[in-house]
mmCIF file of C-alpha atoms and ligand atoms in Angstrom:
data_model
loop_
_atom_site.group_PDB
_atom_site.id
_atom_site.type_symbol
_atom_site.label_atom_id
_atom_site.label_comp_id
_atom_site.label_asym_id
_atom_site.label_seq_id
_atom_site.Cartn_x
_atom_site.Cartn_y
_atom_site.Cartn_z
ATOM 1 C CA MET A 822 -2.070 -6.191 24.169
ATOM 2 C CA ASN A 823 0.754 -3.772 24.999
ATOM 3 C CA SER A 824 -1.104 -0.458 25.253
ATOM 4 C CA GLN A 825 1.985 1.368 23.943
ATOM 5 C CA SER A 826 2.060 -0.518 20.620
ATOM 6 C CA PRO A 827 0.842 1.495 17.661
ATOM 7 C CA VAL A 828 -1.804 -0.367 15.661
ATOM 8 C CA ALA A 829 -1.164 -0.725 11.935
ATOM 9 C CA LEU A 830 -3.322 -1.947 9.041
ATOM 10 C CA VAL A 831 -1.537 -3.003 5.846
ATOM 11 C CA THR A 832 -3.965 -3.761 3.023
ATOM 12 C CA GLY A 833 -3.111 -6.642 0.698
ATOM 13 C CA SER A 834 -0.417 -7.921 3.059
ATOM 14 C CA GLY A 835 -0.706 -11.682 2.548
ATOM 15 C CA ARG A 836 2.226 -11.586 0.134
ATOM 16 C CA GLY A 837 4.675 -9.393 -1.773
ATOM 17 C CA ILE A 838 5.377 -5.808 -0.762
ATOM 18 C CA GLY A 839 2.497 -5.725 1.743
ATOM 19 C CA ARG A 840 3.861 -8.771 3.572
ATOM 20 C CA ALA A 841 7.317 -7.174 3.863
ATOM 21 C CA ILE A 842 5.749 -3.930 5.153
ATOM 22 C CA ALA A 843 3.714 -5.837 7.765
ATOM 23 C CA LEU A 844 6.817 -7.664 9.016
ATOM 24 C CA LYS A 845 8.835 -4.433 9.116
ATOM 25 C CA LEU A 846 6.137 -2.628 11.131
ATOM 26 C CA PHE A 847 6.053 -5.568 13.571
ATOM 27 C CA GLU A 848 9.882 -5.284 13.929
ATOM 28 C CA LYS A 849 9.365 -1.592 14.729
ATOM 29 C CA GLY A 850 6.933 -2.491 17.527
ATOM 30 C CA ALA A 851 3.484 -2.230 15.934
ATOM 31 C CA ALA A 852 0.530 -4.563 16.349
ATOM 32 C CA VAL A 853 -0.256 -5.411 12.725
ATOM 33 C CA VAL A 854 -3.575 -6.229 11.076
ATOM 34 C CA ILE A 855 -3.036 -8.323 7.954
ATOM 35 C CA ASN A 856 -5.708 -7.684 5.318
ATOM 36 C CA ASP A 857 -6.229 -9.549 2.059
ATOM 37 C CA VAL A 858 -8.974 -11.010 -0.137
ATOM 38 C CA GLY A 859 -9.760 -14.572 -1.175
ATOM 39 C CA ASP A 860 -7.525 -17.255 0.294
ATOM 40 C CA ALA A 861 -6.788 -16.525 3.963
ATOM 41 C CA GLY A 862 -3.848 -18.980 3.996
ATOM 42 C CA PRO A 863 -0.955 -16.607 3.133
ATOM 43 C CA ALA A 864 -2.334 -13.873 5.412
ATOM 44 C CA GLU A 865 -2.677 -16.349 8.302
ATOM 45 C CA GLU A 866 0.924 -17.411 7.705
ATOM 46 C CA VAL A 867 2.134 -13.780 8.077
ATOM 47 C CA ALA A 868 0.069 -13.182 11.235
ATOM 48 C CA GLY A 869 1.147 -16.555 12.671
ATOM 49 C CA TYR A 870 4.809 -15.704 12.108
ATOM 50 C CA ILE A 871 4.414 -12.377 13.960
ATOM 51 C CA ARG A 872 2.613 -14.045 16.885
ATOM 52 C CA GLU A 873 5.267 -16.800 17.068
ATOM 53 C CA LYS A 874 7.896 -14.074 17.441
ATOM 54 C CA GLY A 875 5.935 -12.584 20.348
ATOM 55 C CA GLY A 876 4.115 -9.856 18.433
ATOM 56 C CA GLN A 877 0.426 -9.038 18.003
ATOM 57 C CA SER A 878 -1.243 -9.703 14.701
ATOM 58 C CA SER A 879 -4.569 -10.817 13.265
ATOM 59 C CA VAL A 880 -6.078 -11.404 9.847
ATOM 60 C CA LEU A 881 -9.106 -9.512 8.567
ATOM 61 C CA LEU A 882 -10.208 -10.466 5.062
ATOM 62 C CA ALA A 883 -11.944 -7.643 3.175
ATOM 63 C CA ASP A 884 -12.108 -6.376 -0.389
ATOM 64 C CA VAL A 885 -10.873 -2.781 -0.091
ATOM 65 C CA SER A 886 -12.967 -1.730 -3.098
ATOM 66 C CA LYS A 887 -16.249 -2.534 -1.261
ATOM 67 C CA GLU A 888 -17.492 0.154 1.115
ATOM 68 C CA ASN A 889 -19.392 -2.238 3.397
ATOM 69 C CA GLU A 890 -16.354 -4.539 3.743
ATOM 70 C CA VAL A 891 -14.075 -1.590 4.563
ATOM 71 C CA THR A 892 -16.551 -0.376 7.199
ATOM 72 C CA GLY A 893 -16.574 -3.847 8.758
ATOM 73 C CA LEU A 894 -12.769 -4.018 8.600
ATOM 74 C CA PHE A 895 -12.332 -0.825 10.633
ATOM 75 C CA GLU A 896 -15.114 -1.719 13.092
ATOM 76 C CA SER A 897 -13.296 -5.008 13.774
ATOM 77 C CA ILE A 898 -9.945 -3.240 14.243
ATOM 78 C CA ILE A 899 -11.407 -0.743 16.707
ATOM 79 C CA SER A 900 -13.300 -3.422 18.619
ATOM 80 C CA SER A 901 -10.135 -5.603 18.919
ATOM 81 C CA TYR A 902 -7.402 -2.989 19.371
ATOM 82 C CA GLY A 903 -9.243 0.205 20.352
ATOM 83 C CA ARG A 904 -7.356 2.419 17.883
ATOM 84 C CA ILE A 905 -5.711 2.722 14.468
ATOM 85 C CA ASP A 906 -2.396 4.572 14.197
ATOM 86 C CA ILE A 907 -0.941 3.511 10.849
ATOM 87 C CA LEU A 908 -2.681 2.782 7.544
ATOM 88 C CA VAL A 909 -0.678 1.503 4.582
ATOM 89 C CA ASN A 910 -2.762 1.446 1.393
ATOM 90 C CA ASN A 911 -0.851 -1.278 -0.424
ATOM 91 C CA ALA A 912 -3.507 -3.521 -2.051
ATOM 92 C CA GLY A 913 -3.257 -3.268 -5.810
ATOM 93 C CA ILE A 914 -3.672 -5.179 -9.060
ATOM 94 C CA THR A 915 -2.679 -4.811 -12.710
ATOM 95 C CA ARG A 916 -4.778 -5.600 -15.792
ATOM 96 C CA ASP A 917 -2.343 -4.489 -18.504
ATOM 97 C CA GLN A 918 -3.506 -3.798 -22.058
ATOM 98 C CA LEU A 919 -2.942 -1.157 -24.710
ATOM 99 C CA LEU A 920 -5.547 1.587 -24.379
ATOM 100 C CA LEU A 921 -7.323 0.744 -27.649
ATOM 101 C CA ARG A 922 -7.942 -2.790 -26.400
ATOM 102 C CA LEU A 923 -8.557 -1.963 -22.750
ATOM 103 C CA SER A 924 -12.007 -3.130 -21.612
ATOM 104 C CA GLU A 925 -14.256 -1.051 -19.385
ATOM 105 C CA GLU A 926 -14.235 -3.932 -16.904
ATOM 106 C CA ASP A 927 -10.416 -3.902 -16.618
ATOM 107 C CA TRP A 928 -10.399 -0.109 -16.309
ATOM 108 C CA ASP A 929 -13.011 -0.210 -13.523
ATOM 109 C CA ARG A 930 -11.442 -3.086 -11.562
ATOM 110 C CA VAL A 931 -7.996 -1.456 -11.449
ATOM 111 C CA LEU A 932 -9.401 1.971 -10.503
ATOM 112 C CA ASP A 933 -11.729 0.381 -7.924
ATOM 113 C CA ILE A 934 -8.996 -1.486 -6.052
ATOM 114 C CA ASN A 935 -5.959 0.760 -6.520
ATOM 115 C CA LEU A 936 -7.648 4.151 -6.092
ATOM 116 C CA LYS A 937 -11.151 3.840 -4.650
ATOM 117 C CA GLY A 938 -9.900 1.222 -2.171
ATOM 118 C CA ALA A 939 -7.351 3.695 -0.818
ATOM 119 C CA PHE A 940 -10.031 6.408 -0.593
ATOM 120 C CA LEU A 941 -12.419 4.131 1.340
ATOM 121 C CA CYS A 942 -9.714 2.963 3.774
ATOM 122 C CA THR A 943 -8.342 6.484 4.258
ATOM 123 C CA ARG A 944 -11.785 7.931 4.991
ATOM 124 C CA ALA A 945 -12.525 5.132 7.460
ATOM 125 C CA ALA A 946 -9.133 5.497 9.200
ATOM 126 C CA LEU A 947 -9.371 9.288 9.421
ATOM 127 C CA ARG A 948 -12.613 9.067 11.396
ATOM 128 C CA TYR A 949 -10.535 7.595 14.231
ATOM 129 C CA MET A 950 -7.176 9.285 13.588
ATOM 130 C CA VAL A 951 -8.707 12.776 13.700
ATOM 131 C CA LYS A 952 -10.127 12.045 17.171
ATOM 132 C CA GLN A 953 -6.780 10.575 18.285
ATOM 133 C CA ARG A 954 -5.010 13.656 16.832
ATOM 134 C CA ARG A 955 -2.337 11.309 15.565
ATOM 135 C CA GLY A 956 -1.903 9.077 12.542
ATOM 136 C CA ARG A 957 0.281 7.962 9.693
ATOM 137 C CA ILE A 958 -0.997 7.088 6.229
ATOM 138 C CA VAL A 959 1.305 5.740 3.521
ATOM 139 C CA ASN A 960 0.039 5.075 0.005
ATOM 140 C CA ILE A 961 1.908 2.620 -2.197
ATOM 141 C CA CYS A 962 1.813 4.254 -5.626
ATOM 142 C CA SER A 963 4.184 3.636 -8.555
ATOM 143 C CA VAL A 964 6.632 5.566 -10.702
ATOM 144 C CA VAL A 965 4.254 4.973 -13.635
ATOM 145 C CA GLY A 966 1.741 7.218 -11.853
ATOM 146 C CA GLN A 967 4.225 10.014 -12.539
ATOM 147 C CA THR A 968 5.663 8.968 -15.901
ATOM 148 C CA GLY A 969 2.864 6.990 -17.596
ATOM 149 C CA ASN A 970 3.588 3.601 -19.163
ATOM 150 C CA ALA A 971 2.418 2.088 -22.459
ATOM 151 C CA GLY A 972 0.023 -0.764 -21.747
ATOM 152 C CA GLN A 973 -0.894 0.495 -18.281
ATOM 153 C CA ALA A 974 -3.422 3.311 -18.819
ATOM 154 C CA ASN A 975 -5.691 2.017 -16.047
ATOM 155 C CA TYR A 976 -2.867 1.331 -13.584
ATOM 156 C CA ALA A 977 -0.988 4.586 -14.288
ATOM 157 C CA ALA A 978 -4.199 6.623 -13.982
ATOM 158 C CA ALA A 979 -5.018 4.931 -10.678
ATOM 159 C CA LYS A 980 -1.518 5.490 -9.271
ATOM 160 C CA GLY A 981 -1.417 9.098 -10.523
ATOM 161 C CA GLY A 982 -4.784 9.609 -8.865
ATOM 162 C CA LEU A 983 -3.439 8.079 -5.669
ATOM 163 C CA ILE A 984 -0.584 10.593 -5.659
ATOM 164 C CA ALA A 985 -3.129 13.435 -5.997
ATOM 165 C CA LEU A 986 -5.240 11.877 -3.232
ATOM 166 C CA THR A 987 -2.132 11.709 -1.023
ATOM 167 C CA LYS A 988 -1.395 15.415 -1.438
ATOM 168 C CA THR A 989 -5.007 16.516 -0.981
ATOM 169 C CA CYS A 990 -5.487 14.419 2.118
ATOM 170 C CA ALA A 991 -2.141 15.624 3.533
ATOM 171 C CA LYS A 992 -3.364 19.227 3.241
ATOM 172 C CA GLU A 993 -6.723 18.452 4.870
ATOM 173 C CA VAL A 994 -5.338 16.742 7.987
ATOM 174 C CA ALA A 995 -1.911 18.330 8.514
ATOM 175 C CA THR A 996 -3.046 20.297 11.582
ATOM 176 C CA ARG A 997 -4.393 17.114 13.240
ATOM 177 C CA GLY A 998 -1.056 15.401 13.811
ATOM 178 C CA ILE A 999 -1.616 13.141 10.794
ATOM 179 C CA THR A 1000 0.859 12.749 7.939
ATOM 180 C CA VAL A 1001 -0.011 11.316 4.528
ATOM 181 C CA ASN A 1002 2.782 10.321 2.169
ATOM 182 C CA ALA A 1003 3.289 8.232 -0.944
ATOM 183 C CA ILE A 1004 5.927 5.768 -2.018
ATOM 184 C CA ALA A 1005 6.464 5.260 -5.729
ATOM 185 C CA PRO A 1006 8.283 1.970 -6.294
ATOM 186 C CA GLY A 1007 9.920 1.228 -9.624
ATOM 187 C CA PHE A 1008 10.290 -2.480 -10.437
ATOM 188 C CA ILE A 1009 10.186 -4.671 -7.349
ATOM 189 C CA ASP A 1010 10.634 -8.433 -7.494
ATOM 190 C CA THR A 1011 7.166 -9.820 -6.596
ATOM 191 C CA GLU A 1012 4.425 -11.999 -8.141
ATOM 192 C CA MET A 1013 3.200 -8.868 -9.937
ATOM 193 C CA THR A 1014 6.458 -8.369 -11.850
ATOM 194 C CA ARG A 1015 7.311 -12.085 -12.175
ATOM 195 C CA ARG A 1016 4.388 -12.296 -14.630
ATOM 196 C CA LEU A 1017 6.201 -9.982 -17.104
ATOM 197 C CA ASN A 1018 7.987 -11.737 -19.957
ATOM 198 C CA ASP A 1019 11.794 -11.948 -19.977
ATOM 199 C CA ASN A 1020 12.247 -9.504 -22.881
ATOM 200 C CA ILE A 1021 10.353 -6.768 -21.049
ATOM 201 C CA LYS A 1022 12.334 -7.468 -17.868
ATOM 202 C CA GLN A 1023 15.659 -7.201 -19.716
ATOM 203 C CA GLU A 1024 14.585 -3.912 -21.343
ATOM 204 C CA VAL A 1025 13.567 -2.482 -17.960
ATOM 205 C CA LEU A 1026 16.795 -3.616 -16.306
ATOM 206 C CA LYS A 1027 18.807 -1.662 -18.873
ATOM 207 C CA GLN A 1028 17.051 1.528 -17.754
ATOM 208 C CA ILE A 1029 17.667 1.101 -14.018
ATOM 209 C CA PRO A 1030 20.908 2.824 -12.969
ATOM 210 C CA ALA A 1031 21.225 0.448 -9.991
ATOM 211 C CA GLY A 1032 21.252 -2.460 -12.484
ATOM 212 C CA GLN A 1033 18.770 -4.591 -10.558
ATOM 213 C CA PHE A 1034 15.141 -4.817 -9.513
ATOM 214 C CA GLY A 1035 14.287 -3.642 -6.016
ATOM 215 C CA THR A 1036 13.263 -5.948 -3.191
ATOM 216 C CA THR A 1037 10.159 -5.818 -1.040
ATOM 217 C CA GLN A 1038 12.513 -4.859 1.826
ATOM 218 C CA ASP A 1039 13.506 -1.695 -0.024
ATOM 219 C CA VAL A 1040 9.888 -0.529 -0.034
ATOM 220 C CA ALA A 1041 9.250 -1.652 3.557
ATOM 221 C CA GLY A 1042 12.217 0.410 4.781
ATOM 222 C CA ALA A 1043 10.782 3.558 3.202
ATOM 223 C CA VAL A 1044 7.402 2.902 4.863
ATOM 224 C CA ALA A 1045 9.141 2.465 8.239
ATOM 225 C CA PHE A 1046 10.727 5.879 7.778
ATOM 226 C CA PHE A 1047 7.444 7.638 6.929
ATOM 227 C CA VAL A 1048 5.671 6.190 9.986
ATOM 228 C CA SER A 1049 8.564 6.969 12.360
ATOM 229 C CA ASP A 1050 8.818 10.023 14.612
ATOM 230 C CA ASP A 1051 11.766 11.150 12.441
ATOM 231 C CA ALA A 1052 9.255 11.881 9.654
ATOM 232 C CA SER A 1053 6.672 13.783 11.720
ATOM 233 C CA TYR A 1054 7.225 17.046 9.775
ATOM 234 C CA ILE A 1055 7.102 15.359 6.354
ATOM 235 C CA THR A 1056 3.711 15.190 4.647
ATOM 236 C CA GLY A 1057 2.296 15.158 1.124
ATOM 237 C CA GLN A 1058 5.543 13.812 -0.316
ATOM 238 C CA VAL A 1059 6.236 11.154 -2.925
ATOM 239 C CA LEU A 1060 9.357 9.074 -2.329
ATOM 240 C CA ARG A 1061 10.570 7.023 -5.301
ATOM 241 C CA VAL A 1062 12.113 3.667 -4.445
ATOM 242 C CA ASP A 1063 13.346 2.722 -7.886
ATOM 243 C CA GLY A 1064 17.130 2.330 -8.077
ATOM 244 C CA GLY A 1065 17.333 5.668 -9.892
ATOM 245 C CA LEU A 1066 14.922 4.722 -12.721
ATOM 246 C CA VAL A 1067 13.154 8.099 -12.608
ATOM 247 C CA MET A 1068 14.913 11.295 -11.604
ATOM 248 C CA ALA A 1069 13.356 14.731 -11.805
HETATM 249 P P1 NAD B 469 1.133 -8.669 -5.315
HETATM 250 O O1 NAD B 469 0.194 -9.012 -6.421
HETATM 251 O O2 NAD B 469 2.240 -9.616 -4.999
HETATM 252 O O3 NAD B 469 0.315 -8.400 -3.956
HETATM 253 C C1 NAD B 469 -0.862 -7.624 -3.937
HETATM 254 C C2 NAD B 469 -1.708 -8.074 -2.750
HETATM 255 O O4 NAD B 469 -2.917 -7.279 -2.741
HETATM 256 C C3 NAD B 469 -2.125 -9.537 -2.845
HETATM 257 O O5 NAD B 469 -1.950 -10.158 -1.587
HETATM 258 C C4 NAD B 469 -3.585 -9.438 -3.230
HETATM 259 O O6 NAD B 469 -4.375 -10.565 -2.826
HETATM 260 C C5 NAD B 469 -4.008 -8.157 -2.515
HETATM 261 N N1 NAD B 469 -5.246 -7.602 -3.067
HETATM 262 C C6 NAD B 469 -5.616 -7.528 -4.368
HETATM 263 N N2 NAD B 469 -6.847 -7.004 -4.460
HETATM 264 C C7 NAD B 469 -7.249 -6.723 -3.192
HETATM 265 C C8 NAD B 469 -8.438 -6.182 -2.656
HETATM 266 N N3 NAD B 469 -9.470 -5.825 -3.451
HETATM 267 N N4 NAD B 469 -8.548 -6.039 -1.311
HETATM 268 C C9 NAD B 469 -7.529 -6.421 -0.492
HETATM 269 N N5 NAD B 469 -6.364 -6.951 -0.967
HETATM 270 C C10 NAD B 469 -6.241 -7.111 -2.298
HETATM 271 O O7 NAD B 469 1.681 -7.234 -5.671
HETATM 272 P P2 NAD B 469 2.940 -6.399 -5.094
HETATM 273 O O8 NAD B 469 3.961 -6.368 -6.168
HETATM 274 O O9 NAD B 469 3.291 -6.845 -3.732
HETATM 275 O O10 NAD B 469 2.259 -4.950 -5.067
HETATM 276 C C11 NAD B 469 1.872 -4.301 -3.859
HETATM 277 C C12 NAD B 469 1.594 -2.830 -4.181
HETATM 278 O O11 NAD B 469 2.776 -2.237 -4.705
HETATM 279 C C13 NAD B 469 0.514 -2.626 -5.237
HETATM 280 O O12 NAD B 469 -0.258 -1.481 -4.917
HETATM 281 C C14 NAD B 469 1.315 -2.372 -6.496
HETATM 282 O O13 NAD B 469 0.588 -1.619 -7.441
HETATM 283 C C15 NAD B 469 2.493 -1.603 -5.928
HETATM 284 N N6 NAD B 469 3.670 -1.605 -6.787
HETATM 285 C C16 NAD B 469 4.318 -2.762 -7.086
HETATM 286 C C17 NAD B 469 5.446 -2.714 -7.909
HETATM 287 C C18 NAD B 469 6.229 -3.943 -8.268
HETATM 288 O O14 NAD B 469 7.184 -3.809 -9.050
HETATM 289 N N7 NAD B 469 5.920 -5.128 -7.731
HETATM 290 C C19 NAD B 469 5.869 -1.493 -8.427
HETATM 291 C C20 NAD B 469 5.174 -0.335 -8.110
HETATM 292 C C21 NAD B 469 4.085 -0.406 -7.280
#
């Protein structure tokens, strides 16, 4: 391995936004650990592509909501690469339902993956980053964590919590050379949004000043900025990538 390459972990990077972030970080010179759960196939495809292009990448399957799996994930990264420089907490799910019909199970699952997963990975990464006195953490939140959204009480609460976690963590580690920032995407064209019915999509489109959904590349570009040296004095911030959907 090139000892100069920063080492990045992108959770949930077998597809969608995470995949685009992993490929962008590789383009910027990082060795990239692809994490996902379940089927290793898509994750292996991402890592294989990076290796074919001459980069360094490996797949580590782990459920970010399980403490023992997160511990194993970071132990494997340190034993293979010796360090962790960039953590992107991207893994996330939706289980949409109006609050009155929302089950405890769907509340817990969304909070466990989208919020607790980021906490577990951040705590594990910080153990190494604090010693290195250098690190970059980027949390993929959502505009609905700031605005709320009917039918997404669990998801909005998790993403709002993730924004609060971002700011708190940024304050705790700012003197250690570690920045912690959040990206709040609006509607990005991925499997997650392809599941929405056409009427909802048309209604959303009408509210986006840019007149179109974002791409995974739009989010990946914002992550590349936050992890770059150009952003070393920026921490605890939330950057919306939403075509102007929310302005405040
Ligand atoms: P996606 O469903 O296409 O991809 C999510 C990935 O996370 C999948 O590969 C999935 O297997 C993985 N994952 C799920 N649970 C996991 C777990 N427990 N451990 C590890 N990996 C797990 O979704 P996406 O649209 O690419 O979303 C990525 C992130 O961006 C999510 O946090 C999502 O909430 C956020 N986001 C998406 C949009 C959008 O419009 N697509 C908007 C705002 C925020």
